[in-house]
Amino acid sequence: MEEKVIYIAGLGLIGGSIALGIKRDHPNYKVLGYNRSDKSREIALERGIVDEATNDFKEFAGLADVIILTVPIKQTINFLKDLATMELKTNVIITDAGSTKGEIVDAAEKYLTGRPVQFVGSHPMAGSHKSGAIAADVNLFENAYYIFTPSTLTKTETISELEDVLSGLHARFIQIDAAEHDRVTSQISHFPHILSASLMEQAGDYANTHEMTNRFAAGGFRDMTRIAESEPGMWTSILVTNKEAVLERIADFKDRLDSIAELISHEDEDGIWNYFNNARLTRKEMEIHKRGGVESSFDLFVDVPDEEDVILQILELLRGTSLVNIHINEENREDSFGILQISFKNAKDLEHAQKVIAENTNYKVTIN
Ligand code: NAD
């Protein structure tokens, strides 16, 4: 099998996880890494995420068959500019992982056109609130969309070669134009983060004069504001590199708030009912309700008595599986049984979990 040299610049959550995924299917590839800070470089070497690491971006660039830039968006653009002046292997594939694509693809075309390189933008659509090489996870991208945004420097074979290099990530590869990527993500990711942060900020101010606000905030509020805990630096870069699309979504949303305000002020009950009903029906149609969607997970439901240690006992049986979330259905807490919902990253672990729980307990286990 052909041995390739892969150079990952930025050994954080995303770079480290990509490196681990590459090595899973291609243990013979040489994976080289760049990181500015000592800490993630040392962790990456200790954990075997990379074979060699440097703090000088230039050092390994000329050795690579594939260069993956996994640093913040502005730094990705700086590195694309730097690569234009470096001695690189002919036909090297250069890609990135930035959460917005327009400015990165434009920069690649601006700096690298005329050089014997291939470039395609990439956005692996999975993440975590954690960062750094310490958080790298070989399963991070399992079942997630891995989006390619072609450029004028993308050849027919560029994407298929990258898909082969990245096969061990077990992601779902898809291609879309960079501008359309940025428009769609402004709607389903960037704007919701703004909304969540705004809601949190509004409630924080309100709590200054209404002291029960913090105490009464429960499930619905928690679900709406979970992403307000995201890393501010990353979100700042995302918003400033997708300004137009995000501002357009904000303007559209203001109109929507005005229209529901209008319905409420006229006590238009049919209008309000329809507003909520449309939202409910639209949400049911979205892929988040289907297995394999962006937030795909494989769910198992266990009827458990409200007794001490039951959850610990079940979790102990599931040690070593790709468990991603557990949730106790609180509405059932007054019954003698509650529903424990456990989400896994893949069908194999789901089936394994169903089997071990059924064999070792007498709780009812269902999958749907
Ligand atoms: P991270 O903080 O875990 O890692 C970023 C790495 O870049 C770190 O190792 C850091 O040392 C290095 N770095 C930061 N600033 C630098 C600079 N100026 N010069 C050189 N190196 C620098 O972050 P991450 O989550 O791995 O994000 C990396 C990229 O992936 C970003 O472009 C981000 O938009 C994208 N991305 C993130 C997520 C997510 O949810 N975390 C999801 C998809 C894509």
GROMACS .gro file of C-alpha atoms and ligand atoms in nm:
model
  412
    1MET     CA    1   0.000   0.000   0.000
    2GLU     CA    2   0.125   0.349  -0.084
    3GLU     CA    3   0.270   0.532   0.214
    4LYS     CA    4   0.168   0.892   0.235
    5VAL     CA    5   0.298   1.175   0.450
    6ILE     CA    6   0.021   1.377   0.612
    7TYR     CA    7   0.096   1.711   0.774
    8ILE     CA    8  -0.156   1.841   1.026
    9ALA     CA    9  -0.105   2.203   1.127
   10GLY     CA   10  -0.287   2.266   1.456
   11LEU     CA   11  -0.296   1.975   1.699
   12GLY     CA   12  -0.614   2.077   1.878
   13LEU     CA   13  -0.946   1.899   1.909
   14ILE     CA   14  -1.011   1.890   1.535
   15GLY     CA   15  -0.652   1.836   1.410
   16GLY     CA   16  -0.582   1.569   1.674
   17SER     CA   17  -0.907   1.386   1.602
   18ILE     CA   18  -0.843   1.391   1.226
   19ALA     CA   19  -0.490   1.254   1.283
   20LEU     CA   20  -0.624   0.967   1.496
   21GLY     CA   21  -0.889   0.889   1.234
   22ILE     CA   22  -0.631   0.882   0.953
   23LYS     CA   23  -0.409   0.645   1.150
   24ARG     CA   24  -0.701   0.411   1.224
   25ASP     CA   25  -0.734   0.314   0.855
   26HIS     CA   26  -0.377   0.394   0.744
   27PRO     CA   27  -0.137   0.291   1.019
   28ASN     CA   28   0.144   0.296   0.761
   29TYR     CA   29   0.104   0.668   0.684
   30LYS     CA   30   0.347   0.907   0.844
   31VAL     CA   31   0.158   1.177   1.031
   32LEU     CA   32   0.353   1.494   1.106
   33GLY     CA   33   0.218   1.775   1.318
   34TYR     CA   34   0.266   2.145   1.382
   35ASN     CA   35   0.154   2.319   1.697
   36ARG     CA   36   0.243   2.661   1.831
   37SER     CA   37   0.220   2.578   2.200
   38ASP     CA   38   0.439   2.311   2.361
   39LYS     CA   39   0.156   2.152   2.553
   40SER     CA   40  -0.058   2.013   2.270
   41ARG     CA   41   0.259   1.912   2.083
   42GLU     CA   42   0.378   1.710   2.380
   43ILE     CA   43   0.035   1.555   2.435
   44ALA     CA   44   0.007   1.469   2.063
   45LEU     CA   45   0.343   1.289   2.073
   46GLU     CA   46   0.265   1.110   2.401
   47ARG     CA   47  -0.076   0.991   2.277
   48GLY     CA   48   0.070   0.876   1.942
   49ILE     CA   49  -0.153   1.123   1.756
   50VAL     CA   50   0.146   1.223   1.542
   51ASP     CA   51   0.481   1.061   1.467
   52GLU     CA   52   0.678   1.386   1.478
   53ALA     CA   53   0.590   1.741   1.578
   54THR     CA   54   0.731   2.086   1.521
   55ASN     CA   55   0.662   2.444   1.628
   56ASP     CA   56   0.791   2.577   1.296
   57PHE     CA   57   0.515   2.557   1.033
   58LYS     CA   58   0.767   2.555   0.745
   59GLU     CA   59   0.961   2.257   0.874
   60PHE     CA   60   0.738   1.973   0.746
   61ALA     CA   61   0.541   2.149   0.472
   62GLY     CA   62   0.775   2.032   0.192
   63LEU     CA   63   0.756   1.666   0.300
   64ALA     CA   64   0.379   1.630   0.284
   65ASP     CA   65   0.148   1.466   0.029
   66VAL     CA   66  -0.149   1.611   0.215
   67ILE     CA   67  -0.152   1.926   0.431
   68ILE     CA   68  -0.449   1.979   0.663
   69LEU     CA   69  -0.475   2.321   0.828
   70THR     CA   70  -0.666   2.285   1.156
   71VAL     CA   71  -0.597   2.620   1.320
   72PRO     CA   72  -0.844   2.910   1.367
   73ILE     CA   73  -0.985   3.058   1.047
   74LYS     CA   74  -0.766   3.373   1.033
   75GLN     CA   75  -0.455   3.165   1.094
   76THR     CA   76  -0.563   2.920   0.824
   77ILE     CA   77  -0.567   3.214   0.582
   78ASN     CA   78  -0.219   3.324   0.702
   79PHE     CA   79  -0.085   2.972   0.647
   80LEU     CA   80  -0.232   2.958   0.295
   81LYS     CA   81  -0.039   3.276   0.221
   82ASP     CA   82   0.279   3.129   0.372
   83LEU     CA   83   0.239   2.806   0.169
   84ALA     CA   84   0.247   3.012  -0.151
   85THR     CA   85   0.612   3.094  -0.085
   86MET     CA   86   0.726   2.746   0.023
   87GLU     CA   87   0.882   2.460  -0.167
   88LEU     CA   88   0.606   2.194  -0.171
   89LYS     CA   89   0.567   1.848  -0.328
   90THR     CA   90   0.414   1.870  -0.675
   91ASN     CA   91   0.040   1.807  -0.658
   92VAL     CA   92   0.025   1.819  -0.278
   93ILE     CA   93  -0.336   1.829  -0.157
   94ILE     CA   94  -0.400   2.120   0.077
   95THR     CA   95  -0.718   2.141   0.280
   96ASP     CA   96  -0.843   2.290   0.609
   97ALA     CA   97  -1.117   2.243   0.869
   98GLY     CA   98  -1.251   2.596   0.917
   99SER     CA   99  -1.613   2.641   1.015
  100THR     CA  100  -1.670   2.903   0.743
  101LYS     CA  101  -1.557   2.845   0.388
  102GLY     CA  102  -1.593   3.150   0.163
  103GLU     CA  103  -1.293   3.350   0.288
  104ILE     CA  104  -1.072   3.041   0.308
  105VAL     CA  105  -1.151   2.925  -0.048
  106ASP     CA  106  -1.099   3.283  -0.174
  107ALA     CA  107  -0.762   3.303   0.004
  108ALA     CA  108  -0.650   2.968  -0.137
  109GLU     CA  109  -0.739   3.077  -0.491
  110LYS     CA  110  -0.574   3.416  -0.439
  111TYR     CA  111  -0.245   3.285  -0.299
  112LEU     CA  112  -0.205   2.941  -0.456
  113THR     CA  113  -0.328   2.981  -0.816
  114GLY     CA  114  -0.044   2.905  -1.054
  115ARG     CA  115   0.132   2.679  -0.805
  116PRO     CA  116   0.136   2.300  -0.868
  117VAL     CA  117  -0.095   2.225  -0.576
  118GLN     CA  118  -0.452   2.107  -0.523
  119PHE     CA  119  -0.685   2.276  -0.278
  120VAL     CA  120  -1.029   2.191  -0.151
  121GLY     CA  121  -1.200   2.351   0.148
  122SER     CA  122  -1.324   2.118   0.424
  123HIS     CA  123  -1.555   2.150   0.718
  124PRO     CA  124  -1.591   1.848   0.944
  125MET     CA  125  -1.926   1.910   1.111
  126ALA     CA  126  -1.863   1.778   1.457
  127GLY     CA  127  -1.713   1.935   1.761
  128SER     CA  128  -1.720   1.961   2.133
  129HIS     CA  129  -1.690   2.226   2.400
  130LYS     CA  130  -1.347   2.080   2.474
  131SER     CA  131  -1.030   2.189   2.300
  132GLY     CA  132  -0.665   2.096   2.257
  133ALA     CA  133  -0.490   1.767   2.175
  134ILE     CA  134  -0.600   1.631   2.512
  135ALA     CA  135  -0.960   1.626   2.381
  136ALA     CA  136  -0.878   1.455   2.047
  137ASP     CA  137  -1.111   1.161   1.986
  138VAL     CA  138  -1.089   0.902   1.708
  139ASN     CA  139  -1.471   0.878   1.704
  140LEU     CA  140  -1.541   1.253   1.693
  141PHE     CA  141  -1.654   1.252   1.330
  142GLU     CA  142  -1.836   0.921   1.325
  143ASN     CA  143  -2.154   0.962   1.115
  144ALA     CA  144  -2.102   1.339   1.098
  145TYR     CA  145  -2.109   1.528   0.771
  146TYR     CA  146  -1.760   1.608   0.641
  147ILE     CA  147  -1.819   1.882   0.389
  148PHE     CA  148  -1.589   1.954   0.094
  149THR     CA  149  -1.614   2.292  -0.077
  150PRO     CA  150  -1.432   2.271  -0.412
  151SER     CA  151  -1.223   2.558  -0.551
  152THR     CA  152  -1.063   2.631  -0.888
  153LEU     CA  153  -0.763   2.437  -0.749
  154THR     CA  154  -0.967   2.119  -0.696
  155LYS     CA  155  -0.901   1.848  -0.956
  156THR     CA  156  -1.136   1.558  -1.037
  157GLU     CA  157  -0.935   1.323  -0.817
  158THR     CA  158  -0.865   1.564  -0.526
  159ILE     CA  159  -1.177   1.482  -0.325
  160SER     CA  160  -1.170   1.105  -0.384
  161GLU     CA  161  -0.805   1.094  -0.275
  162LEU     CA  162  -0.889   1.289   0.040
  163GLU     CA  163  -1.188   1.067   0.112
  164ASP     CA  164  -0.953   0.771   0.101
  165VAL     CA  165  -0.703   0.940   0.337
  166LEU     CA  166  -0.988   1.029   0.575
  167SER     CA  167  -1.180   0.700   0.553
  168GLY     CA  168  -1.095   0.606   0.914
  169LEU     CA  169  -1.293   0.905   1.043
  170HIS     CA  170  -1.613   0.715   0.947
  171ALA     CA  171  -1.768   1.045   0.845
  172ARG     CA  172  -2.023   1.113   0.572
  173PHE     CA  173  -1.854   1.303   0.290
  174ILE     CA  174  -2.052   1.555   0.094
  175GLN     CA  175  -1.970   1.841  -0.148
  176ILE     CA  176  -2.124   2.185  -0.166
  177ASP     CA  177  -2.028   2.525  -0.301
  178ALA     CA  178  -1.846   2.738  -0.039
  179ALA     CA  179  -2.091   3.030  -0.051
  180GLU     CA  180  -2.390   2.798  -0.014
  181HIS     CA  181  -2.213   2.622   0.274
  182ASP     CA  182  -2.180   2.956   0.452
  183ARG     CA  183  -2.543   3.048   0.388
  184VAL     CA  184  -2.678   2.716   0.514
  185THR     CA  185  -2.454   2.708   0.823
  186SER     CA  186  -2.550   3.070   0.902
  187GLN     CA  187  -2.906   2.943   0.938
  188ILE     CA  188  -2.856   2.615   1.120
  189SER     CA  189  -2.547   2.694   1.325
  190HIS     CA  190  -2.424   3.054   1.334
  191PHE     CA  191  -2.755   3.229   1.392
  192PRO     CA  192  -2.870   2.978   1.660
  193HIS     CA  193  -2.548   3.052   1.851
  194ILE     CA  194  -2.626   3.424   1.839
  195LEU     CA  195  -2.981   3.360   1.952
  196SER     CA  196  -2.871   3.136   2.237
  197ALA     CA  197  -2.614   3.390   2.361
  198SER     CA  198  -2.869   3.673   2.332
  199LEU     CA  199  -3.127   3.479   2.530
  200MET     CA  200  -2.870   3.405   2.799
  201GLU     CA  201  -2.768   3.769   2.812
  202GLN     CA  202  -3.131   3.883   2.832
  203ALA     CA  203  -3.206   3.637   3.115
  204GLY     CA  204  -2.888   3.742   3.298
  205ASP     CA  205  -3.000   4.107   3.292
  206TYR     CA  206  -3.352   4.012   3.393
  207ALA     CA  207  -3.220   3.814   3.690
  208ASN     CA  208  -3.078   4.138   3.830
  209THR     CA  209  -3.429   4.265   3.892
  210HIS     CA  210  -3.624   3.937   3.912
  211GLU     CA  211  -3.440   3.717   4.150
  212MET     CA  212  -3.633   3.394   4.085
  213THR     CA  213  -3.523   3.391   3.716
  214ASN     CA  214  -3.219   3.174   3.777
  215ARG     CA  215  -3.405   2.934   4.002
  216PHE     CA  216  -3.699   2.878   3.771
  217ALA     CA  217  -3.493   2.830   3.456
  218ALA     CA  218  -3.546   2.462   3.366
  219GLY     CA  219  -3.544   2.213   3.077
  220GLY     CA  220  -3.669   2.433   2.791
  221PHE     CA  221  -3.443   2.722   2.884
  222ARG     CA  222  -3.151   2.486   2.930
  223ASP     CA  223  -3.202   2.330   2.585
  224MET     CA  224  -3.226   2.674   2.421
  225THR     CA  225  -2.908   2.804   2.586
  226ARG     CA  226  -2.674   2.504   2.593
  227ILE     CA  227  -2.468   2.641   2.304
  228ALA     CA  228  -2.426   2.978   2.478
  229GLU     CA  229  -2.136   2.806   2.655
  230SER     CA  230  -1.937   2.777   2.331
  231GLU     CA  231  -1.584   2.910   2.299
  232PRO     CA  232  -1.610   3.287   2.230
  233GLY     CA  233  -1.293   3.310   2.018
  234MET     CA  234  -1.410   3.053   1.767
  235TRP     CA  235  -1.753   3.216   1.740
  236THR     CA  236  -1.606   3.560   1.689
  237SER     CA  237  -1.403   3.433   1.390
  238ILE     CA  238  -1.703   3.250   1.249
  239LEU     CA  239  -1.928   3.556   1.262
  240VAL     CA  240  -1.677   3.800   1.115
  241THR     CA  241  -1.595   3.562   0.830
  242ASN     CA  242  -1.962   3.505   0.744
  243LYS     CA  243  -2.089   3.856   0.797
  244GLU     CA  244  -2.332   3.894   0.509
  245ALA     CA  245  -2.518   3.567   0.555
  246VAL     CA  246  -2.542   3.611   0.932
  247LEU     CA  247  -2.670   3.971   0.911
  248GLU     CA  248  -2.928   3.862   0.658
  249ARG     CA  249  -3.054   3.588   0.897
  250ILE     CA  250  -3.070   3.839   1.185
  251ALA     CA  251  -3.280   4.079   0.973
  252ASP     CA  252  -3.511   3.796   0.868
  253PHE     CA  253  -3.554   3.688   1.230
  254LYS     CA  254  -3.640   4.038   1.345
  255ASP     CA  255  -3.930   4.030   1.096
  256ARG     CA  256  -4.044   3.699   1.238
  257LEU     CA  257  -4.038   3.833   1.595
  258ASP     CA  258  -4.237   4.133   1.476
  259SER     CA  259  -4.496   3.908   1.319
  260ILE     CA  260  -4.549   3.694   1.631
  261ALA     CA  261  -4.559   4.013   1.842
  262GLU     CA  262  -4.832   4.143   1.611
  263LEU     CA  263  -5.035   3.822   1.648
  264ILE     CA  264  -5.004   3.835   2.027
  265SER     CA  265  -5.099   4.201   2.051
  266HIS     CA  266  -5.415   4.129   1.844
  267GLU     CA  267  -5.486   3.818   2.050
  268ASP     CA  268  -5.506   3.635   1.719
  269GLU     CA  269  -5.538   3.286   1.863
  270ASP     CA  270  -5.564   3.108   1.527
  271GLY     CA  271  -5.258   3.294   1.404
  272ILE     CA  272  -5.058   3.202   1.714
  273TRP     CA  273  -5.176   2.842   1.696
  274ASN     CA  274  -5.066   2.821   1.332
  275TYR     CA  275  -4.732   2.980   1.413
  276PHE     CA  276  -4.655   2.709   1.668
  277ASN     CA  277  -4.809   2.432   1.463
  278ASN     CA  278  -4.601   2.522   1.157
  279ALA     CA  279  -4.287   2.520   1.370
  280ARG     CA  280  -4.376   2.183   1.517
  281LEU     CA  281  -4.450   2.026   1.177
  282THR     CA  282  -4.135   2.175   1.023
  283ARG     CA  283  -3.920   2.038   1.304
  284LYS     CA  284  -4.069   1.690   1.261
  285GLU     CA  285  -3.962   1.695   0.897
  286MET     CA  286  -3.601   1.788   0.973
  287GLU     CA  287  -3.322   1.538   0.956
  288ILE     CA  288  -3.244   1.586   1.327
  289HIS     CA  289  -3.535   1.348   1.381
  290LYS     CA  290  -3.389   1.080   1.161
  291ARG     CA  291  -3.105   0.852   1.241
  292GLY     CA  292  -2.791   0.969   1.063
  293GLY     CA  293  -2.874   1.339   1.075
  294VAL     CA  294  -2.613   1.602   1.159
  295GLU     CA  295  -2.655   1.537   1.528
  296SER     CA  296  -2.695   1.171   1.455
  297SER     CA  297  -2.709   0.932   1.743
  298PHE     CA  298  -2.848   0.589   1.810
  299ASP     CA  299  -3.088   0.587   2.100
  300LEU     CA  300  -3.185   0.321   2.347
  301PHE     CA  301  -3.458   0.354   2.611
  302VAL     CA  302  -3.453   0.170   2.942
  303ASP     CA  303  -3.746   0.168   3.187
  304VAL     CA  304  -3.575   0.206   3.521
  305PRO     CA  305  -3.710   0.219   3.875
  306ASP     CA  306  -3.635   0.539   4.067
  307GLU     CA  307  -3.387   0.368   4.296
  308GLU     CA  308  -3.037   0.442   4.409
  309ASP     CA  309  -2.749   0.316   4.191
  310VAL     CA  310  -2.967   0.195   3.900
  311ILE     CA  311  -2.807   0.436   3.655
  312LEU     CA  312  -2.459   0.356   3.780
  313GLN     CA  313  -2.531  -0.014   3.739
  314ILE     CA  314  -2.635   0.040   3.376
  315LEU     CA  315  -2.342   0.266   3.297
  316GLU     CA  316  -2.105   0.007   3.440
  317LEU     CA  317  -2.244  -0.247   3.190
  318LEU     CA  318  -2.177   0.003   2.910
  319ARG     CA  319  -1.814   0.073   2.992
  320GLY     CA  320  -1.606   0.104   2.672
  321THR     CA  321  -1.896   0.189   2.439
  322SER     CA  322  -1.930   0.509   2.236
  323LEU     CA  323  -2.194   0.652   2.470
  324VAL     CA  324  -2.250   1.017   2.383
  325ASN     CA  325  -2.541   1.125   2.599
  326ILE     CA  326  -2.773   1.011   2.873
  327HIS     CA  327  -3.102   1.168   2.960
  328ILE     CA  328  -3.360   1.088   3.225
  329ASN     CA  329  -3.712   1.156   3.113
  330GLU     CA  330  -3.812   1.381   3.400
  331GLU     CA  331  -4.183   1.378   3.318
  332ASN     CA  332  -4.195   1.020   3.439
  333ARG     CA  333  -4.030   1.082   3.775
  334GLU     CA  334  -4.353   1.056   3.972
  335ASP     CA  335  -4.422   0.709   3.837
  336SER     CA  336  -4.239   0.416   3.981
  337PHE     CA  337  -4.045   0.388   3.653
  338GLY     CA  338  -3.854   0.653   3.465
  339ILE     CA  339  -3.720   0.633   3.111
  340LEU     CA  340  -3.346   0.645   3.077
  341GLN     CA  341  -3.247   0.748   2.724
  342ILE     CA  342  -2.892   0.656   2.626
  343SER     CA  343  -2.744   0.776   2.296
  344PHE     CA  344  -2.457   0.607   2.114
  345LYS     CA  345  -2.248   0.707   1.818
  346ASN     CA  346  -2.298   0.390   1.621
  347ALA     CA  347  -2.537   0.104   1.563
  348LYS     CA  348  -2.286  -0.159   1.678
  349ASP     CA  349  -2.264  -0.011   2.028
  350LEU     CA  350  -2.639   0.037   2.040
  351GLU     CA  351  -2.699  -0.331   1.968
  352HIS     CA  352  -2.430  -0.436   2.215
  353ALA     CA  353  -2.587  -0.215   2.486
  354GLN     CA  354  -2.933  -0.356   2.425
  355LYS     CA  355  -2.796  -0.707   2.459
  356VAL     CA  356  -2.594  -0.655   2.779
  357ILE     CA  357  -2.871  -0.464   2.955
  358ALA     CA  358  -3.128  -0.729   2.862
  359GLU     CA  359  -2.898  -1.010   2.976
  360ASN     CA  360  -2.791  -0.853   3.305
  361THR     CA  361  -3.104  -0.675   3.429
  362ASN     CA  362  -3.480  -0.721   3.417
  363TYR     CA  363  -3.548  -0.367   3.293
  364LYS     CA  364  -3.739  -0.323   2.970
  365VAL     CA  365  -3.504  -0.207   2.690
  366THR     CA  366  -3.632  -0.062   2.364
  367ILE     CA  367  -3.480   0.092   2.053
  368ASN     CA  368  -3.678   0.319   1.824
  369NAD     P1  369  -0.848   2.402   1.929
  369NAD     O1  370  -0.840   2.524   2.012
  369NAD     O2  371  -0.873   2.272   1.995
  369NAD     O3  372  -0.718   2.390   1.840
  369NAD     C1  373  -0.669   2.498   1.764
  369NAD     C2  374  -0.520   2.479   1.748
  369NAD     O4  375  -0.471   2.590   1.674
  369NAD     C3  376  -0.448   2.476   1.882
  369NAD     O5  377  -0.364   2.365   1.882
  369NAD     C4  378  -0.372   2.609   1.887
  369NAD     O6  379  -0.245   2.593   1.949
  369NAD     C5  380  -0.356   2.644   1.741
  369NAD     N1  381  -0.354   2.789   1.720
  369NAD     C6  382  -0.444   2.879   1.765
  369NAD     N2  383  -0.412   3.003   1.722
  369NAD     C7  384  -0.300   2.990   1.649
  369NAD     C8  385  -0.216   3.081   1.578
  369NAD     N3  386  -0.246   3.211   1.572
  369NAD     N4  387  -0.108   3.032   1.514
  369NAD     C9  388  -0.080   2.902   1.517
  369NAD     N5  389  -0.154   2.810   1.582
  369NAD    C10  390  -0.261   2.854   1.647
  369NAD     O7  391  -0.962   2.435   1.818
  369NAD     P2  392  -1.037   2.335   1.722
  369NAD     O8  393  -1.173   2.315   1.779
  369NAD     O9  394  -0.953   2.218   1.692
  369NAD    O10  395  -1.057   2.427   1.592
  369NAD    C11  396  -0.966   2.427   1.484
  369NAD    C12  397  -1.039   2.464   1.355
  369NAD    O11  398  -1.146   2.372   1.333
  369NAD    C13  399  -1.101   2.605   1.354
  369NAD    O12  400  -1.079   2.660   1.227
  369NAD    C14  401  -1.248   2.580   1.372
  369NAD    O13  402  -1.325   2.678   1.305
  369NAD    C15  403  -1.265   2.444   1.308
  369NAD     N6  404  -1.377   2.364   1.360
  369NAD    C16  405  -1.400   2.358   1.494
  369NAD    C17  406  -1.509   2.283   1.539
  369NAD    C18  407  -1.540   2.274   1.687
  369NAD    O14  408  -1.655   2.253   1.723
  369NAD     N7  409  -1.444   2.286   1.774
  369NAD    C19  410  -1.589   2.210   1.449
  369NAD    C20  411  -1.556   2.216   1.312
  369NAD    C21  412  -1.451   2.293   1.269
   0.00000   0.00000   0.00000
